[in-house]
Amino acid sequence: MPFKSILYVDDDPDIGSIVQATLRQIPDLQVYIADSGERAIDLAFETRPDLVLMDVMMPGLDGPGTFKRMHASTLLASIPVVFMTAKALPPEIAKFLQLGAIGVIVKPFDPVKLYDDLCALWTAQDTASQRSTATIAATESRGRIEEDSLTASFLQRARSDVTNLANLIPLAQNGDQSVFKEIERVAHSIHGAGAMFGFPDVSDAGGAIARTVEGLMEGNAIRGLECEPAELLHLLELSKQLAQHVEAAWQTAPQSTAMFQTVATAI
């Protein structure tokens, strides 16, 4: 095993669930979890993990900001960091590598192959490290056992997020940047998790909302001006499309697991 402990940092509960489930199937791998940059720094001091896997986009202290604080400490500076991001344009990946990360995992990713990808990045800096094929097979088999239940949890949360967006979008009319940021955060989460859980229409709809809001924040809205009626109507239409795709995914997803049946009954 190339590394024996890992600190996973992500505020997104849907992606976090499947990453945790995958990593915790690796024999003898100690997995620590943090849901914020601040908590990640505290845990890094407490546990001194061999590797940190960290989402880029988090509220408050984001991934790059957390990285910089960690590497400002002589006790944490030598811990390798891998970033996770859906914003995977070459210039952005290059920026993370220039910052000092040993690699970038691009969302959406195959959770079954996540440990392999981390090992590959690790061995790029330490060619003596190897991973056994037996562990690979065990990870793939066990990871798929939990796939349906995690999918159910994602769809349940996505339905709640759709309702949240419908309430938030009218509040964006006055150009409030904090509202735009919350809409973008929710949409970005749906975009990344939807792709990873195999719902491309849900992912695309979430991505369309995130890109639209990013454009508004870069334009007039970020300066505190009111959102144009046409822009607001466009956001509302995108949110309706997202709601339709989420409901379609809910209706067509496999309902064979006890977890899915429990979640469906609770809604």
PDB file of C-alpha atoms in Angstrom:
ATOM      1  CA  MET A   1       0.000   0.000   0.000  1.00  0.00           C
ATOM      2  CA  PRO A   2       1.589   3.304  -1.109  1.00  0.00           C
ATOM      3  CA  PHE A   3      -0.046   5.355   1.638  1.00  0.00           C
ATOM      4  CA  LYS A   4      -1.651   4.212   4.883  1.00  0.00           C
ATOM      5  CA  SER A   5      -3.815   7.209   5.785  1.00  0.00           C
ATOM      6  CA  ILE A   6      -5.760   9.834   3.871  1.00  0.00           C
ATOM      7  CA  LEU A   7      -7.623  12.989   4.836  1.00  0.00           C
ATOM      8  CA  TYR A   8     -10.629  13.571   2.588  1.00  0.00           C
ATOM      9  CA  VAL A   9     -12.019  17.139   2.540  1.00  0.00           C
ATOM     10  CA  ASP A  10     -15.348  17.994   0.888  1.00  0.00           C
ATOM     11  CA  ASP A  11     -18.486  19.888   1.938  1.00  0.00           C
ATOM     12  CA  ASP A  12     -20.703  18.107  -0.618  1.00  0.00           C
ATOM     13  CA  PRO A  13     -22.524  15.278   1.215  1.00  0.00           C
ATOM     14  CA  ASP A  14     -23.487  13.389  -1.961  1.00  0.00           C
ATOM     15  CA  ILE A  15     -20.037  13.112  -3.471  1.00  0.00           C
ATOM     16  CA  GLY A  16     -18.618  12.729   0.018  1.00  0.00           C
ATOM     17  CA  SER A  17     -20.757   9.663   0.695  1.00  0.00           C
ATOM     18  CA  ILE A  18     -19.558   7.721  -2.305  1.00  0.00           C
ATOM     19  CA  VAL A  19     -15.907   8.743  -1.908  1.00  0.00           C
ATOM     20  CA  GLN A  20     -15.936   7.734   1.745  1.00  0.00           C
ATOM     21  CA  ALA A  21     -17.635   4.427   0.943  1.00  0.00           C
ATOM     22  CA  THR A  22     -15.006   3.665  -1.694  1.00  0.00           C
ATOM     23  CA  LEU A  23     -11.954   4.631   0.334  1.00  0.00           C
ATOM     24  CA  ARG A  24     -13.137   2.818   3.444  1.00  0.00           C
ATOM     25  CA  GLN A  25     -13.225  -0.455   1.517  1.00  0.00           C
ATOM     26  CA  ILE A  26      -9.437  -0.383   1.150  1.00  0.00           C
ATOM     27  CA  PRO A  27      -7.922  -2.791   3.682  1.00  0.00           C
ATOM     28  CA  ASP A  28      -5.749  -1.100   6.323  1.00  0.00           C
ATOM     29  CA  LEU A  29      -6.343   2.391   4.915  1.00  0.00           C
ATOM     30  CA  GLN A  30      -7.155   4.923   7.640  1.00  0.00           C
ATOM     31  CA  VAL A  31      -9.637   7.502   6.325  1.00  0.00           C
ATOM     32  CA  TYR A  32     -10.197  10.846   8.050  1.00  0.00           C
ATOM     33  CA  ILE A  33     -13.068  13.121   6.980  1.00  0.00           C
ATOM     34  CA  ALA A  34     -13.400  16.910   7.093  1.00  0.00           C
ATOM     35  CA  ASP A  35     -16.311  18.951   5.727  1.00  0.00           C
ATOM     36  CA  SER A  36     -14.513  22.301   5.649  1.00  0.00           C
ATOM     37  CA  GLY A  37     -11.073  23.771   5.112  1.00  0.00           C
ATOM     38  CA  GLU A  38     -10.842  24.882   8.716  1.00  0.00           C
ATOM     39  CA  ARG A  39     -11.649  21.391   9.999  1.00  0.00           C
ATOM     40  CA  ALA A  40      -9.170  19.897   7.526  1.00  0.00           C
ATOM     41  CA  ILE A  41      -6.330  21.932   8.983  1.00  0.00           C
ATOM     42  CA  ASP A  42      -7.228  20.875  12.522  1.00  0.00           C
ATOM     43  CA  LEU A  43      -7.409  17.193  11.517  1.00  0.00           C
ATOM     44  CA  ALA A  44      -4.158  17.433   9.588  1.00  0.00           C
ATOM     45  CA  PHE A  45      -2.371  18.624  12.728  1.00  0.00           C
ATOM     46  CA  GLU A  46      -4.028  15.873  14.796  1.00  0.00           C
ATOM     47  CA  THR A  47      -3.557  12.924  12.441  1.00  0.00           C
ATOM     48  CA  ARG A  48      -0.662  13.843  10.089  1.00  0.00           C
ATOM     49  CA  PRO A  49      -2.148  11.909   7.136  1.00  0.00           C
ATOM     50  CA  ASP A  50       0.038  10.510   4.372  1.00  0.00           C
ATOM     51  CA  LEU A  51      -2.153  12.149   1.720  1.00  0.00           C
ATOM     52  CA  VAL A  52      -4.873  14.801   1.480  1.00  0.00           C
ATOM     53  CA  LEU A  53      -7.687  14.567  -1.095  1.00  0.00           C
ATOM     54  CA  MET A  54      -9.466  17.924  -1.165  1.00  0.00           C
ATOM     55  CA  ASP A  55     -12.301  19.539  -3.093  1.00  0.00           C
ATOM     56  CA  VAL A  56     -11.484  22.892  -4.670  1.00  0.00           C
ATOM     57  CA  MET A  57     -14.809  24.661  -4.246  1.00  0.00           C
ATOM     58  CA  MET A  58     -15.929  24.931  -0.618  1.00  0.00           C
ATOM     59  CA  PRO A  59     -17.662  27.748   1.268  1.00  0.00           C
ATOM     60  CA  GLY A  60     -15.476  29.792   3.555  1.00  0.00           C
ATOM     61  CA  LEU A  61     -11.933  28.519   3.234  1.00  0.00           C
ATOM     62  CA  ASP A  62     -11.746  26.847  -0.194  1.00  0.00           C
ATOM     63  CA  GLY A  63      -9.330  24.140  -1.321  1.00  0.00           C
ATOM     64  CA  PRO A  64      -6.481  26.357  -2.548  1.00  0.00           C
ATOM     65  CA  GLY A  65      -6.807  28.530   0.556  1.00  0.00           C
ATOM     66  CA  THR A  66      -6.630  25.468   2.788  1.00  0.00           C
ATOM     67  CA  PHE A  67      -3.611  24.212   0.855  1.00  0.00           C
ATOM     68  CA  LYS A  68      -1.772  27.495   1.340  1.00  0.00           C
ATOM     69  CA  ARG A  69      -2.413  27.504   5.092  1.00  0.00           C
ATOM     70  CA  MET A  70      -1.272  23.899   5.415  1.00  0.00           C
ATOM     71  CA  HIS A  71       1.912  24.537   3.483  1.00  0.00           C
ATOM     72  CA  ALA A  72       2.668  27.614   5.535  1.00  0.00           C
ATOM     73  CA  SER A  73       3.235  25.236   8.457  1.00  0.00           C
ATOM     74  CA  THR A  74       6.474  23.301   8.683  1.00  0.00           C
ATOM     75  CA  LEU A  75       4.537  20.411  10.266  1.00  0.00           C
ATOM     76  CA  LEU A  76       2.113  20.075   7.353  1.00  0.00           C
ATOM     77  CA  ALA A  77       4.039  21.383   4.357  1.00  0.00           C
ATOM     78  CA  SER A  78       5.359  17.984   3.297  1.00  0.00           C
ATOM     79  CA  ILE A  79       1.924  16.275   3.126  1.00  0.00           C
ATOM     80  CA  PRO A  80       1.005  15.632  -0.547  1.00  0.00           C
ATOM     81  CA  VAL A  81      -2.309  17.115  -1.679  1.00  0.00           C
ATOM     82  CA  VAL A  82      -4.576  16.036  -4.540  1.00  0.00           C
ATOM     83  CA  PHE A  83      -7.343  18.413  -5.607  1.00  0.00           C
ATOM     84  CA  MET A  84     -10.804  17.417  -6.853  1.00  0.00           C
ATOM     85  CA  THR A  85     -12.625  19.763  -9.229  1.00  0.00           C
ATOM     86  CA  ALA A  86     -15.258  19.933 -11.955  1.00  0.00           C
ATOM     87  CA  LYS A  87     -13.545  22.997 -13.389  1.00  0.00           C
ATOM     88  CA  ALA A  88     -11.030  21.005 -15.370  1.00  0.00           C
ATOM     89  CA  LEU A  89      -9.791  23.377 -18.053  1.00  0.00           C
ATOM     90  CA  PRO A  90      -6.040  22.979 -18.656  1.00  0.00           C
ATOM     91  CA  PRO A  91      -5.146  26.455 -17.298  1.00  0.00           C
ATOM     92  CA  GLU A  92      -6.963  25.730 -14.026  1.00  0.00           C
ATOM     93  CA  ILE A  93      -5.367  22.309 -13.614  1.00  0.00           C
ATOM     94  CA  ALA A  94      -1.988  23.893 -14.320  1.00  0.00           C
ATOM     95  CA  LYS A  95      -2.721  26.498 -11.635  1.00  0.00           C
ATOM     96  CA  PHE A  96      -3.355  23.797  -9.031  1.00  0.00           C
ATOM     97  CA  LEU A  97      -0.183  21.957  -9.982  1.00  0.00           C
ATOM     98  CA  GLN A  98       1.829  25.163  -9.854  1.00  0.00           C
ATOM     99  CA  LEU A  99       0.411  25.756  -6.392  1.00  0.00           C
ATOM    100  CA  GLY A 100       2.103  22.523  -5.326  1.00  0.00           C
ATOM    101  CA  ALA A 101      -0.548  19.792  -5.593  1.00  0.00           C
ATOM    102  CA  ILE A 102       0.741  16.407  -6.793  1.00  0.00           C
ATOM    103  CA  GLY A 103      -2.301  15.963  -9.025  1.00  0.00           C
ATOM    104  CA  VAL A 104      -5.929  16.722  -9.828  1.00  0.00           C
ATOM    105  CA  ILE A 105      -8.917  14.343  -9.878  1.00  0.00           C
ATOM    106  CA  VAL A 106     -11.473  15.644 -12.376  1.00  0.00           C
ATOM    107  CA  LYS A 107     -15.188  15.443 -11.592  1.00  0.00           C
ATOM    108  CA  PRO A 108     -17.093  13.418 -12.615  1.00  0.00           C
ATOM    109  CA  PHE A 109     -14.836  10.472 -11.849  1.00  0.00           C
ATOM    110  CA  ASP A 110     -15.330   6.730 -11.505  1.00  0.00           C
ATOM    111  CA  PRO A 111     -15.359   6.081  -7.740  1.00  0.00           C
ATOM    112  CA  VAL A 112     -14.301   2.478  -8.295  1.00  0.00           C
ATOM    113  CA  LYS A 113     -11.087   3.746  -9.894  1.00  0.00           C
ATOM    114  CA  LEU A 114     -10.503   6.553  -7.400  1.00  0.00           C
ATOM    115  CA  TYR A 115      -7.996   4.663  -5.280  1.00  0.00           C
ATOM    116  CA  ASP A 116      -6.137   3.558  -8.412  1.00  0.00           C
ATOM    117  CA  ASP A 117      -5.939   7.170  -9.568  1.00  0.00           C
ATOM    118  CA  LEU A 118      -4.640   8.297  -6.192  1.00  0.00           C
ATOM    119  CA  CYS A 119      -2.051   5.532  -6.217  1.00  0.00           C
ATOM    120  CA  ALA A 120      -0.926   6.581  -9.690  1.00  0.00           C
ATOM    121  CA  LEU A 121      -0.453  10.166  -8.533  1.00  0.00           C
ATOM    122  CA  TRP A 122       1.366   8.948  -5.435  1.00  0.00           C
ATOM    123  CA  THR A 123       3.698   6.692  -7.411  1.00  0.00           C
ATOM    124  CA  ALA A 124       4.498   9.571  -9.740  1.00  0.00           C
ATOM    125  CA  GLN A 125       6.286  11.152  -6.788  1.00  0.00           C
ATOM    126  CA  ASP A 126       7.420   7.843  -5.291  1.00  0.00           C
ATOM    127  CA  THR A 127       8.077   5.239  -7.983  1.00  0.00           C
ATOM    128  CA  ALA A 128       8.796   2.530  -5.429  1.00  0.00           C
ATOM    129  CA  SER A 129       5.138   2.474  -4.276  1.00  0.00           C
ATOM    130  CA  GLN A 130       2.923  -0.309  -5.632  1.00  0.00           C
ATOM    131  CA  ARG A 131      -0.646  -1.472  -5.192  1.00  0.00           C
ATOM    132  CA  SER A 132      -1.748  -5.115  -5.218  1.00  0.00           C
ATOM    133  CA  THR A 133      -4.239  -6.335  -7.813  1.00  0.00           C
ATOM    134  CA  ALA A 134      -6.157  -8.117  -5.054  1.00  0.00           C
ATOM    135  CA  THR A 135      -6.966  -4.788  -3.434  1.00  0.00           C
ATOM    136  CA  ILE A 136      -8.134  -3.416  -6.788  1.00  0.00           C
ATOM    137  CA  ALA A 137     -10.576  -6.277  -7.216  1.00  0.00           C
ATOM    138  CA  ALA A 138     -11.875  -5.940  -3.662  1.00  0.00           C
ATOM    139  CA  THR A 139     -12.444  -2.224  -4.086  1.00  0.00           C
ATOM    140  CA  GLU A 140     -14.433  -2.683  -7.292  1.00  0.00           C
ATOM    141  CA  SER A 141     -16.629  -5.413  -5.886  1.00  0.00           C
ATOM    142  CA  ARG A 142     -17.421  -3.748  -2.566  1.00  0.00           C
ATOM    143  CA  GLY A 143     -17.804  -0.276  -4.024  1.00  0.00           C
ATOM    144  CA  ARG A 144     -20.648  -1.347  -6.288  1.00  0.00           C
ATOM    145  CA  ILE A 145     -22.586  -2.900  -3.419  1.00  0.00           C
ATOM    146  CA  GLU A 146     -23.320   0.567  -2.012  1.00  0.00           C
ATOM    147  CA  GLU A 147     -23.987   2.278  -5.340  1.00  0.00           C
ATOM    148  CA  ASP A 148     -27.798   2.062  -5.304  1.00  0.00           C
ATOM    149  CA  SER A 149     -28.201   3.319  -1.746  1.00  0.00           C
ATOM    150  CA  LEU A 150     -25.887   6.269  -2.397  1.00  0.00           C
ATOM    151  CA  THR A 151     -27.785   7.048  -5.588  1.00  0.00           C
ATOM    152  CA  ALA A 152     -31.013   7.139  -3.610  1.00  0.00           C
ATOM    153  CA  SER A 153     -29.516   9.587  -1.125  1.00  0.00           C
ATOM    154  CA  PHE A 154     -28.330  11.831  -3.956  1.00  0.00           C
ATOM    155  CA  LEU A 155     -31.733  11.885  -5.656  1.00  0.00           C
ATOM    156  CA  GLN A 156     -33.463  12.672  -2.392  1.00  0.00           C
ATOM    157  CA  ARG A 157     -31.103  15.585  -1.783  1.00  0.00           C
ATOM    158  CA  ALA A 158     -31.430  16.764  -5.394  1.00  0.00           C
ATOM    159  CA  ARG A 159     -35.206  16.993  -5.016  1.00  0.00           C
ATOM    160  CA  SER A 160     -34.735  19.139  -1.924  1.00  0.00           C
ATOM    161  CA  ASP A 161     -32.151  21.277  -3.735  1.00  0.00           C
ATOM    162  CA  VAL A 162     -34.585  21.897  -6.605  1.00  0.00           C
ATOM    163  CA  THR A 163     -37.097  23.316  -4.136  1.00  0.00           C
ATOM    164  CA  ASN A 164     -34.345  25.423  -2.581  1.00  0.00           C
ATOM    165  CA  LEU A 165     -33.388  26.849  -5.979  1.00  0.00           C
ATOM    166  CA  ALA A 166     -37.003  27.722  -6.764  1.00  0.00           C
ATOM    167  CA  ASN A 167     -37.090  29.777  -3.574  1.00  0.00           C
ATOM    168  CA  LEU A 168     -33.682  31.378  -4.071  1.00  0.00           C
ATOM    169  CA  ILE A 169     -33.957  32.521  -7.686  1.00  0.00           C
ATOM    170  CA  PRO A 170     -36.649  35.196  -7.108  1.00  0.00           C
ATOM    171  CA  LEU A 171     -34.432  36.653  -4.375  1.00  0.00           C
ATOM    172  CA  ALA A 172     -31.680  37.196  -6.969  1.00  0.00           C
ATOM    173  CA  GLN A 173     -33.649  39.973  -8.652  1.00  0.00           C
ATOM    174  CA  ASN A 174     -31.927  42.679  -6.596  1.00  0.00           C
ATOM    175  CA  GLY A 175     -28.470  41.433  -7.585  1.00  0.00           C
ATOM    176  CA  ASP A 176     -27.552  40.237  -4.093  1.00  0.00           C
ATOM    177  CA  GLN A 177     -24.184  38.525  -4.567  1.00  0.00           C
ATOM    178  CA  SER A 178     -24.700  36.207  -1.583  1.00  0.00           C
ATOM    179  CA  VAL A 179     -27.870  34.824  -3.187  1.00  0.00           C
ATOM    180  CA  PHE A 180     -26.070  34.269  -6.472  1.00  0.00           C
ATOM    181  CA  LYS A 181     -23.275  32.448  -4.676  1.00  0.00           C
ATOM    182  CA  GLU A 182     -25.724  30.133  -2.920  1.00  0.00           C
ATOM    183  CA  ILE A 183     -27.537  29.360  -6.193  1.00  0.00           C
ATOM    184  CA  GLU A 184     -24.200  28.668  -7.871  1.00  0.00           C
ATOM    185  CA  ARG A 185     -23.085  26.427  -5.007  1.00  0.00           C
ATOM    186  CA  VAL A 186     -26.248  24.321  -5.114  1.00  0.00           C
ATOM    187  CA  ALA A 187     -26.198  24.053  -8.912  1.00  0.00           C
ATOM    188  CA  HIS A 188     -22.489  23.219  -8.963  1.00  0.00           C
ATOM    189  CA  SER A 189     -23.071  20.426  -6.449  1.00  0.00           C
ATOM    190  CA  ILE A 190     -25.891  18.949  -8.550  1.00  0.00           C
ATOM    191  CA  HIS A 191     -23.757  19.237 -11.681  1.00  0.00           C
ATOM    192  CA  GLY A 192     -20.846  17.284 -10.215  1.00  0.00           C
ATOM    193  CA  ALA A 193     -22.825  14.672  -8.305  1.00  0.00           C
ATOM    194  CA  GLY A 194     -25.337  14.137 -11.111  1.00  0.00           C
ATOM    195  CA  ALA A 195     -22.583  13.200 -13.539  1.00  0.00           C
ATOM    196  CA  MET A 196     -20.872  10.905 -11.055  1.00  0.00           C
ATOM    197  CA  PHE A 197     -24.088   9.066 -10.223  1.00  0.00           C
ATOM    198  CA  GLY A 198     -24.913   8.526 -13.905  1.00  0.00           C
ATOM    199  CA  PHE A 199     -27.593  11.173 -14.529  1.00  0.00           C
ATOM    200  CA  PRO A 200     -26.181  13.296 -17.391  1.00  0.00           C
ATOM    201  CA  ASP A 201     -29.401  15.288 -17.911  1.00  0.00           C
ATOM    202  CA  VAL A 202     -29.468  16.270 -14.239  1.00  0.00           C
ATOM    203  CA  SER A 203     -25.779  17.150 -14.403  1.00  0.00           C
ATOM    204  CA  ASP A 204     -26.170  19.245 -17.569  1.00  0.00           C
ATOM    205  CA  ALA A 205     -29.156  21.130 -16.124  1.00  0.00           C
ATOM    206  CA  GLY A 206     -27.255  21.897 -12.924  1.00  0.00           C
ATOM    207  CA  GLY A 207     -24.243  22.980 -14.942  1.00  0.00           C
ATOM    208  CA  ALA A 208     -26.356  25.331 -17.064  1.00  0.00           C
ATOM    209  CA  ILE A 209     -27.638  27.093 -13.944  1.00  0.00           C
ATOM    210  CA  ALA A 210     -24.134  27.321 -12.463  1.00  0.00           C
ATOM    211  CA  ARG A 211     -22.694  28.813 -15.660  1.00  0.00           C
ATOM    212  CA  THR A 212     -25.538  31.306 -15.985  1.00  0.00           C
ATOM    213  CA  VAL A 213     -25.098  32.515 -12.421  1.00  0.00           C
ATOM    214  CA  GLU A 214     -21.320  32.716 -12.842  1.00  0.00           C
ATOM    215  CA  GLY A 215     -21.910  34.992 -15.838  1.00  0.00           C
ATOM    216  CA  LEU A 216     -24.234  37.208 -13.834  1.00  0.00           C
ATOM    217  CA  MET A 217     -21.755  37.466 -10.970  1.00  0.00           C
ATOM    218  CA  GLU A 218     -19.043  38.485 -13.432  1.00  0.00           C
ATOM    219  CA  GLY A 219     -21.314  41.093 -15.014  1.00  0.00           C
ATOM    220  CA  ASN A 220     -23.685  43.682 -13.645  1.00  0.00           C
ATOM    221  CA  ALA A 221     -25.088  41.612 -10.795  1.00  0.00           C
ATOM    222  CA  ILE A 222     -21.776  41.430  -8.933  1.00  0.00           C
ATOM    223  CA  ARG A 223     -21.795  45.213  -8.677  1.00  0.00           C
ATOM    224  CA  GLY A 224     -25.079  45.180  -6.813  1.00  0.00           C
ATOM    225  CA  LEU A 225     -27.317  46.043  -9.771  1.00  0.00           C
ATOM    226  CA  GLU A 226     -30.719  44.488 -10.209  1.00  0.00           C
ATOM    227  CA  CYS A 227     -31.060  41.318 -12.240  1.00  0.00           C
ATOM    228  CA  GLU A 228     -32.807  41.929 -15.577  1.00  0.00           C
ATOM    229  CA  PRO A 229     -36.288  40.356 -15.818  1.00  0.00           C
ATOM    230  CA  ALA A 230     -35.206  38.317 -18.838  1.00  0.00           C
ATOM    231  CA  GLU A 231     -32.225  36.949 -16.883  1.00  0.00           C
ATOM    232  CA  LEU A 232     -34.425  36.011 -13.955  1.00  0.00           C
ATOM    233  CA  LEU A 233     -36.928  34.289 -16.242  1.00  0.00           C
ATOM    234  CA  HIS A 234     -34.088  32.370 -17.861  1.00  0.00           C
ATOM    235  CA  LEU A 235     -32.885  31.136 -14.471  1.00  0.00           C
ATOM    236  CA  LEU A 236     -36.412  30.110 -13.523  1.00  0.00           C
ATOM    237  CA  GLU A 237     -36.786  28.187 -16.775  1.00  0.00           C
ATOM    238  CA  LEU A 238     -33.478  26.408 -16.189  1.00  0.00           C
ATOM    239  CA  SER A 239     -34.589  25.479 -12.679  1.00  0.00           C
ATOM    240  CA  LYS A 240     -37.841  24.020 -14.072  1.00  0.00           C
ATOM    241  CA  GLN A 241     -35.831  21.936 -16.527  1.00  0.00           C
ATOM    242  CA  LEU A 242     -33.629  20.715 -13.694  1.00  0.00           C
ATOM    243  CA  ALA A 243     -36.723  19.774 -11.663  1.00  0.00           C
ATOM    244  CA  GLN A 244     -38.057  17.751 -14.585  1.00  0.00           C
ATOM    245  CA  HIS A 245     -34.779  15.883 -15.037  1.00  0.00           C
ATOM    246  CA  VAL A 246     -34.503  15.142 -11.324  1.00  0.00           C
ATOM    247  CA  GLU A 247     -38.049  13.754 -11.234  1.00  0.00           C
ATOM    248  CA  ALA A 248     -37.365  11.659 -14.339  1.00  0.00           C
ATOM    249  CA  ALA A 249     -34.216  10.278 -12.726  1.00  0.00           C
ATOM    250  CA  TRP A 250     -36.160   9.487  -9.544  1.00  0.00           C
ATOM    251  CA  GLN A 251     -38.779   7.573 -11.520  1.00  0.00           C
ATOM    252  CA  THR A 252     -36.327   5.561 -13.625  1.00  0.00           C
ATOM    253  CA  ALA A 253     -33.555   4.785 -11.110  1.00  0.00           C
ATOM    254  CA  PRO A 254     -33.397   1.169  -9.850  1.00  0.00           C
ATOM    255  CA  GLN A 255     -35.492   0.720  -6.712  1.00  0.00           C
ATOM    256  CA  SER A 256     -34.259  -2.719  -5.796  1.00  0.00           C
ATOM    257  CA  THR A 257     -32.330  -1.841  -2.653  1.00  0.00           C
ATOM    258  CA  ALA A 258     -33.859  -1.523   0.780  1.00  0.00           C
ATOM    259  CA  MET A 259     -32.195   1.850   1.176  1.00  0.00           C
ATOM    260  CA  PHE A 260     -33.904   3.228  -1.945  1.00  0.00           C
ATOM    261  CA  GLN A 261     -37.278   1.954  -0.802  1.00  0.00           C
ATOM    262  CA  THR A 262     -36.790   3.532   2.627  1.00  0.00           C
ATOM    263  CA  VAL A 263     -35.859   6.916   1.150  1.00  0.00           C
ATOM    264  CA  ALA A 264     -38.716   6.869  -1.345  1.00  0.00           C
ATOM    265  CA  THR A 265     -41.214   6.144   1.428  1.00  0.00           C
ATOM    266  CA  ALA A 266     -39.882   8.966   3.600  1.00  0.00           C
ATOM    267  CA  ILE A 267     -40.460  11.693   1.005  1.00  0.00           C
TER     268      ILE A 267
END
